[in-house]
Amino acid sequence: MTDYFHDENHFDKTYTEDEFNLKEFEVCNFTSCDFTSCNFIGVTFTDCTFTNCDFSGARINHVAFRSVTFIDCQVLDVNFSMCDKLIFEIHFKDCILDFAKFYDLKMVGTSFINCSMIAIDFMNSDLTDVLFENCNLHKAVFHNTIANRADFTTSYNFSIDPEKNKIKKASFSLAGLKGLVEKHELVIRG
């Protein structure tokens, strides 16, 4: 039996390991909540917003994120790869996503705005039409990704091998071109 919550606001709560199991949230807002101890199982979030929340190290196996926005959240070392892949839609603004894992996910149209994404893993992901706006992608893993029409124009510190990724019509700034030819050890001045 799944518990259903609709149009609720949750403020300044610290959740326990299994407090969210088998629950469904629709049009709910979570503000200044701590999810670091959570082990999410069978949870669905639809049209929800998380603001100033901490998910660092949370286990989010078998969670459905359907049109979910994270604003000013800490999402350190979270593995999204085991999420429900049906209608997977998430957006991040002003978040710290260092060491998060998004491998094997279809993330078409996702937006990452002003995020720290150090050592994030996008291996085998579909990043078509993804917006990376002003993001630090230092040591981010792009391997066998589809990043067609992705926008990297204002992001920095990335290294993407065009021979191991599909980047047709992706956008880059002149300064960002260095991240595309890094493996060739070229010296680019300008």
PDB file of C-alpha atoms in Angstrom:
ATOM      1  CA  MET A   1       0.000   0.000   0.000  1.00  0.00           C
ATOM      2  CA  THR A   2       1.488   3.309  -1.116  1.00  0.00           C
ATOM      3  CA  ASP A   3       0.832   6.488   0.889  1.00  0.00           C
ATOM      4  CA  TYR A   4      -0.085   9.489  -1.290  1.00  0.00           C
ATOM      5  CA  PHE A   5       0.708  13.141  -0.502  1.00  0.00           C
ATOM      6  CA  HIS A   6      -0.495  16.038  -2.673  1.00  0.00           C
ATOM      7  CA  ASP A   7       0.251  19.775  -2.594  1.00  0.00           C
ATOM      8  CA  GLU A   8       2.096  19.757   0.725  1.00  0.00           C
ATOM      9  CA  ASN A   9       4.938  21.900   2.039  1.00  0.00           C
ATOM     10  CA  HIS A  10       7.639  20.296   4.182  1.00  0.00           C
ATOM     11  CA  PHE A  11      10.000  22.608   6.088  1.00  0.00           C
ATOM     12  CA  ASP A  12      13.172  22.029   8.089  1.00  0.00           C
ATOM     13  CA  LYS A  13      12.792  18.287   8.657  1.00  0.00           C
ATOM     14  CA  THR A  14      15.400  15.581   9.127  1.00  0.00           C
ATOM     15  CA  TYR A  15      14.189  12.271   7.743  1.00  0.00           C
ATOM     16  CA  THR A  16      15.110   8.787   8.947  1.00  0.00           C
ATOM     17  CA  GLU A  17      16.390   5.895   6.838  1.00  0.00           C
ATOM     18  CA  ASP A  18      13.070   4.363   5.781  1.00  0.00           C
ATOM     19  CA  GLU A  19      10.649   7.238   6.389  1.00  0.00           C
ATOM     20  CA  PHE A  20       9.990   7.707   2.646  1.00  0.00           C
ATOM     21  CA  ASN A  21       9.596   4.101   1.562  1.00  0.00           C
ATOM     22  CA  LEU A  22       6.585   3.286  -0.620  1.00  0.00           C
ATOM     23  CA  LYS A  23       5.263   6.860  -0.747  1.00  0.00           C
ATOM     24  CA  GLU A  24       4.132   9.075  -3.580  1.00  0.00           C
ATOM     25  CA  PHE A  25       4.459  12.868  -3.543  1.00  0.00           C
ATOM     26  CA  GLU A  26       2.811  15.128  -6.110  1.00  0.00           C
ATOM     27  CA  VAL A  27       3.199  18.925  -6.309  1.00  0.00           C
ATOM     28  CA  CYS A  28       5.028  18.985  -2.965  1.00  0.00           C
ATOM     29  CA  ASN A  29       7.728  21.405  -1.831  1.00  0.00           C
ATOM     30  CA  PHE A  30      10.577  20.469   0.484  1.00  0.00           C
ATOM     31  CA  THR A  31      12.592  23.332   2.016  1.00  0.00           C
ATOM     32  CA  SER A  32      15.690  23.017   4.234  1.00  0.00           C
ATOM     33  CA  CYS A  33      15.190  19.285   4.715  1.00  0.00           C
ATOM     34  CA  ASP A  34      17.867  16.687   5.477  1.00  0.00           C
ATOM     35  CA  PHE A  35      17.662  13.426   3.509  1.00  0.00           C
ATOM     36  CA  THR A  36      21.241  12.251   4.183  1.00  0.00           C
ATOM     37  CA  SER A  37      20.147   9.193   6.197  1.00  0.00           C
ATOM     38  CA  CYS A  38      17.441   8.117   3.752  1.00  0.00           C
ATOM     39  CA  ASN A  39      17.361   4.851   1.884  1.00  0.00           C
ATOM     40  CA  PHE A  40      14.572   5.579  -0.601  1.00  0.00           C
ATOM     41  CA  ILE A  41      12.720   2.517  -1.917  1.00  0.00           C
ATOM     42  CA  GLY A  42       9.645   2.681  -4.128  1.00  0.00           C
ATOM     43  CA  VAL A  43       9.188   6.466  -3.891  1.00  0.00           C
ATOM     44  CA  THR A  44       7.663   8.695  -6.576  1.00  0.00           C
ATOM     45  CA  PHE A  45       8.133  12.463  -6.775  1.00  0.00           C
ATOM     46  CA  THR A  46       6.005  14.225  -9.417  1.00  0.00           C
ATOM     47  CA  ASP A  47       6.153  18.000 -10.001  1.00  0.00           C
ATOM     48  CA  CYS A  48       8.051  18.469  -6.721  1.00  0.00           C
ATOM     49  CA  THR A  49      10.636  21.076  -5.727  1.00  0.00           C
ATOM     50  CA  PHE A  50      13.502  20.675  -3.271  1.00  0.00           C
ATOM     51  CA  THR A  51      15.049  23.940  -2.020  1.00  0.00           C
ATOM     52  CA  ASN A  52      18.121  24.135   0.224  1.00  0.00           C
ATOM     53  CA  CYS A  53      17.952  20.404   0.985  1.00  0.00           C
ATOM     54  CA  ASP A  54      20.792  17.980   1.705  1.00  0.00           C
ATOM     55  CA  PHE A  55      20.781  14.613  -0.079  1.00  0.00           C
ATOM     56  CA  SER A  56      24.502  13.908   0.391  1.00  0.00           C
ATOM     57  CA  GLY A  57      25.099  10.164   0.401  1.00  0.00           C
ATOM     58  CA  ALA A  58      21.370   9.300   0.314  1.00  0.00           C
ATOM     59  CA  ARG A  59      20.509   6.009  -1.367  1.00  0.00           C
ATOM     60  CA  ILE A  60      17.816   6.572  -3.979  1.00  0.00           C
ATOM     61  CA  ASN A  61      17.213   3.125  -5.438  1.00  0.00           C
ATOM     62  CA  HIS A  62      13.975   2.652  -7.344  1.00  0.00           C
ATOM     63  CA  VAL A  63      12.863   6.281  -7.031  1.00  0.00           C
ATOM     64  CA  ALA A  64      10.825   8.009  -9.722  1.00  0.00           C
ATOM     65  CA  PHE A  65      11.706  11.653 -10.397  1.00  0.00           C
ATOM     66  CA  ARG A  66       9.056  13.069 -12.730  1.00  0.00           C
ATOM     67  CA  SER A  67       9.488  16.800 -13.347  1.00  0.00           C
ATOM     68  CA  VAL A  68      11.476  17.478 -10.181  1.00  0.00           C
ATOM     69  CA  THR A  69      13.553  20.598  -9.510  1.00  0.00           C
ATOM     70  CA  PHE A  70      16.455  20.903  -7.068  1.00  0.00           C
ATOM     71  CA  ILE A  71      17.431  24.462  -6.055  1.00  0.00           C
ATOM     72  CA  ASP A  72      20.431  25.261  -3.841  1.00  0.00           C
ATOM     73  CA  CYS A  73      20.745  21.616  -2.748  1.00  0.00           C
ATOM     74  CA  GLN A  74      23.691  19.448  -1.729  1.00  0.00           C
ATOM     75  CA  VAL A  75      23.523  16.218  -3.736  1.00  0.00           C
ATOM     76  CA  LEU A  76      27.030  14.878  -3.084  1.00  0.00           C
ATOM     77  CA  ASP A  77      27.863  11.288  -4.054  1.00  0.00           C
ATOM     78  CA  VAL A  78      24.281  10.327  -4.967  1.00  0.00           C
ATOM     79  CA  ASN A  79      23.769   7.524  -7.478  1.00  0.00           C
ATOM     80  CA  PHE A  80      20.809   8.344  -9.748  1.00  0.00           C
ATOM     81  CA  SER A  81      21.498   5.417 -12.090  1.00  0.00           C
ATOM     82  CA  MET A  82      19.101   3.086 -10.243  1.00  0.00           C
ATOM     83  CA  CYS A  83      16.164   5.507 -10.528  1.00  0.00           C
ATOM     84  CA  ASP A  84      12.989   4.623 -12.363  1.00  0.00           C
ATOM     85  CA  LYS A  85      13.787   5.471 -15.984  1.00  0.00           C
ATOM     86  CA  LEU A  86      10.149   5.993 -17.010  1.00  0.00           C
ATOM     87  CA  ILE A  87       9.515   9.746 -17.411  1.00  0.00           C
ATOM     88  CA  PHE A  88      12.798  10.602 -15.638  1.00  0.00           C
ATOM     89  CA  GLU A  89      12.944  14.421 -15.597  1.00  0.00           C
ATOM     90  CA  ILE A  90      15.051  16.478 -13.211  1.00  0.00           C
ATOM     91  CA  HIS A  91      16.523  19.994 -13.170  1.00  0.00           C
ATOM     92  CA  PHE A  92      19.216  21.525 -10.964  1.00  0.00           C
ATOM     93  CA  LYS A  93      19.978  25.145 -10.113  1.00  0.00           C
ATOM     94  CA  ASP A  94      22.744  26.364  -7.765  1.00  0.00           C
ATOM     95  CA  CYS A  95      23.422  22.806  -6.553  1.00  0.00           C
ATOM     96  CA  ILE A  96      26.522  20.898  -5.503  1.00  0.00           C
ATOM     97  CA  LEU A  97      26.436  17.567  -7.374  1.00  0.00           C
ATOM     98  CA  ASP A  98      30.069  16.514  -6.906  1.00  0.00           C
ATOM     99  CA  PHE A  99      30.658  12.750  -7.330  1.00  0.00           C
ATOM    100  CA  ALA A 100      27.022  12.081  -8.353  1.00  0.00           C
ATOM    101  CA  LYS A 101      26.359   9.283 -10.840  1.00  0.00           C
ATOM    102  CA  PHE A 102      24.001   9.585 -13.811  1.00  0.00           C
ATOM    103  CA  TYR A 103      25.276   6.710 -15.953  1.00  0.00           C
ATOM    104  CA  ASP A 104      22.922   4.888 -18.330  1.00  0.00           C
ATOM    105  CA  LEU A 105      20.187   7.523 -17.933  1.00  0.00           C
ATOM    106  CA  LYS A 106      18.150   9.290 -20.583  1.00  0.00           C
ATOM    107  CA  MET A 107      18.360  12.914 -19.471  1.00  0.00           C
ATOM    108  CA  VAL A 108      17.069  14.697 -22.578  1.00  0.00           C
ATOM    109  CA  GLY A 109      16.398  18.382 -21.874  1.00  0.00           C
ATOM    110  CA  THR A 110      17.756  18.402 -18.319  1.00  0.00           C
ATOM    111  CA  SER A 111      19.118  21.738 -17.092  1.00  0.00           C
ATOM    112  CA  PHE A 112      22.110  22.224 -14.824  1.00  0.00           C
ATOM    113  CA  ILE A 113      22.456  25.913 -13.922  1.00  0.00           C
ATOM    114  CA  ASN A 114      25.303  27.274 -11.750  1.00  0.00           C
ATOM    115  CA  CYS A 115      26.189  23.820 -10.420  1.00  0.00           C
ATOM    116  CA  SER A 116      29.382  22.266  -9.109  1.00  0.00           C
ATOM    117  CA  MET A 117      29.649  18.920 -10.896  1.00  0.00           C
ATOM    118  CA  ILE A 118      33.148  17.765  -9.983  1.00  0.00           C
ATOM    119  CA  ALA A 119      33.882  14.111 -10.882  1.00  0.00           C
ATOM    120  CA  ILE A 120      30.272  13.496 -11.911  1.00  0.00           C
ATOM    121  CA  ASP A 121      29.643  10.370 -14.019  1.00  0.00           C
ATOM    122  CA  PHE A 122      27.617  10.577 -17.260  1.00  0.00           C
ATOM    123  CA  MET A 123      28.902   7.329 -18.801  1.00  0.00           C
ATOM    124  CA  ASN A 124      26.464   5.881 -21.394  1.00  0.00           C
ATOM    125  CA  SER A 125      23.916   8.663 -20.776  1.00  0.00           C
ATOM    126  CA  ASP A 126      21.745  10.480 -23.280  1.00  0.00           C
ATOM    127  CA  LEU A 127      22.411  14.188 -22.715  1.00  0.00           C
ATOM    128  CA  THR A 128      20.646  15.415 -25.852  1.00  0.00           C
ATOM    129  CA  ASP A 129      19.553  19.063 -25.492  1.00  0.00           C
ATOM    130  CA  VAL A 130      20.954  19.303 -21.943  1.00  0.00           C
ATOM    131  CA  LEU A 131      21.838  22.786 -20.716  1.00  0.00           C
ATOM    132  CA  PHE A 132      25.072  23.082 -18.738  1.00  0.00           C
ATOM    133  CA  GLU A 133      24.970  26.761 -17.764  1.00  0.00           C
ATOM    134  CA  ASN A 134      27.960  28.059 -15.802  1.00  0.00           C
ATOM    135  CA  CYS A 135      28.837  24.633 -14.371  1.00  0.00           C
ATOM    136  CA  ASN A 136      32.193  23.377 -13.109  1.00  0.00           C
ATOM    137  CA  LEU A 137      32.666  19.977 -14.817  1.00  0.00           C
ATOM    138  CA  HIS A 138      36.191  19.272 -13.519  1.00  0.00           C
ATOM    139  CA  LYS A 139      36.970  15.542 -13.866  1.00  0.00           C
ATOM    140  CA  ALA A 140      33.401  14.820 -15.081  1.00  0.00           C
ATOM    141  CA  VAL A 141      33.199  11.504 -16.946  1.00  0.00           C
ATOM    142  CA  PHE A 142      31.812  11.706 -20.473  1.00  0.00           C
ATOM    143  CA  HIS A 143      32.224   8.295 -22.090  1.00  0.00           C
ATOM    144  CA  ASN A 144      29.904   6.859 -24.720  1.00  0.00           C
ATOM    145  CA  THR A 145      27.447   9.688 -24.082  1.00  0.00           C
ATOM    146  CA  ILE A 146      25.058  11.256 -26.550  1.00  0.00           C
ATOM    147  CA  ALA A 147      25.367  15.008 -26.076  1.00  0.00           C
ATOM    148  CA  ASN A 148      23.872  16.177 -29.347  1.00  0.00           C
ATOM    149  CA  ARG A 149      22.719  19.813 -29.168  1.00  0.00           C
ATOM    150  CA  ALA A 150      23.886  20.044 -25.537  1.00  0.00           C
ATOM    151  CA  ASP A 151      24.927  23.542 -24.482  1.00  0.00           C
ATOM    152  CA  PHE A 152      28.350  23.794 -22.801  1.00  0.00           C
ATOM    153  CA  THR A 153      28.881  27.441 -23.844  1.00  0.00           C
ATOM    154  CA  THR A 154      29.289  28.908 -20.345  1.00  0.00           C
ATOM    155  CA  SER A 155      30.586  25.827 -18.513  1.00  0.00           C
ATOM    156  CA  TYR A 156      34.226  25.105 -17.777  1.00  0.00           C
ATOM    157  CA  ASN A 157      36.861  22.553 -16.732  1.00  0.00           C
ATOM    158  CA  PHE A 158      35.343  19.773 -18.849  1.00  0.00           C
ATOM    159  CA  SER A 159      37.153  17.234 -20.996  1.00  0.00           C
ATOM    160  CA  ILE A 160      35.094  15.488 -23.673  1.00  0.00           C
ATOM    161  CA  ASP A 161      36.612  13.207 -26.277  1.00  0.00           C
ATOM    162  CA  PRO A 162      34.638  13.728 -29.539  1.00  0.00           C
ATOM    163  CA  GLU A 163      35.809  10.288 -30.701  1.00  0.00           C
ATOM    164  CA  LYS A 164      34.161   8.537 -27.730  1.00  0.00           C
ATOM    165  CA  ASN A 165      31.006  10.657 -27.470  1.00  0.00           C
ATOM    166  CA  LYS A 166      28.342  11.935 -29.836  1.00  0.00           C
ATOM    167  CA  ILE A 167      28.346  15.739 -29.736  1.00  0.00           C
ATOM    168  CA  LYS A 168      26.734  16.734 -33.025  1.00  0.00           C
ATOM    169  CA  LYS A 169      25.558  20.375 -32.949  1.00  0.00           C
ATOM    170  CA  ALA A 170      26.587  20.775 -29.286  1.00  0.00           C
ATOM    171  CA  SER A 171      27.531  24.345 -28.344  1.00  0.00           C
ATOM    172  CA  PHE A 172      30.894  25.351 -26.910  1.00  0.00           C
ATOM    173  CA  SER A 173      32.626  28.666 -26.330  1.00  0.00           C
ATOM    174  CA  LEU A 174      35.994  29.358 -27.890  1.00  0.00           C
ATOM    175  CA  ALA A 175      37.581  28.979 -24.437  1.00  0.00           C
ATOM    176  CA  GLY A 176      35.846  25.610 -24.015  1.00  0.00           C
ATOM    177  CA  LEU A 177      37.378  24.113 -27.153  1.00  0.00           C
ATOM    178  CA  LYS A 178      40.406  23.209 -25.060  1.00  0.00           C
ATOM    179  CA  GLY A 179      38.248  20.581 -23.322  1.00  0.00           C
ATOM    180  CA  LEU A 180      37.576  18.875 -26.664  1.00  0.00           C
ATOM    181  CA  VAL A 181      41.181  18.474 -27.770  1.00  0.00           C
ATOM    182  CA  GLU A 182      42.849  17.920 -24.397  1.00  0.00           C
ATOM    183  CA  LYS A 183      43.836  14.319 -25.173  1.00  0.00           C
ATOM    184  CA  HIS A 184      45.933  15.541 -28.090  1.00  0.00           C
ATOM    185  CA  GLU A 185      48.078  17.635 -25.717  1.00  0.00           C
ATOM    186  CA  LEU A 186      47.796  20.662 -27.979  1.00  0.00           C
ATOM    187  CA  VAL A 187      48.797  24.094 -26.728  1.00  0.00           C
ATOM    188  CA  ILE A 188      46.026  26.583 -27.431  1.00  0.00           C
ATOM    189  CA  ARG A 189      46.778  30.273 -26.966  1.00  0.00           C
ATOM    190  CA  GLY A 190      44.444  33.163 -27.260  1.00  0.00           C
TER     191      GLY A 190
END
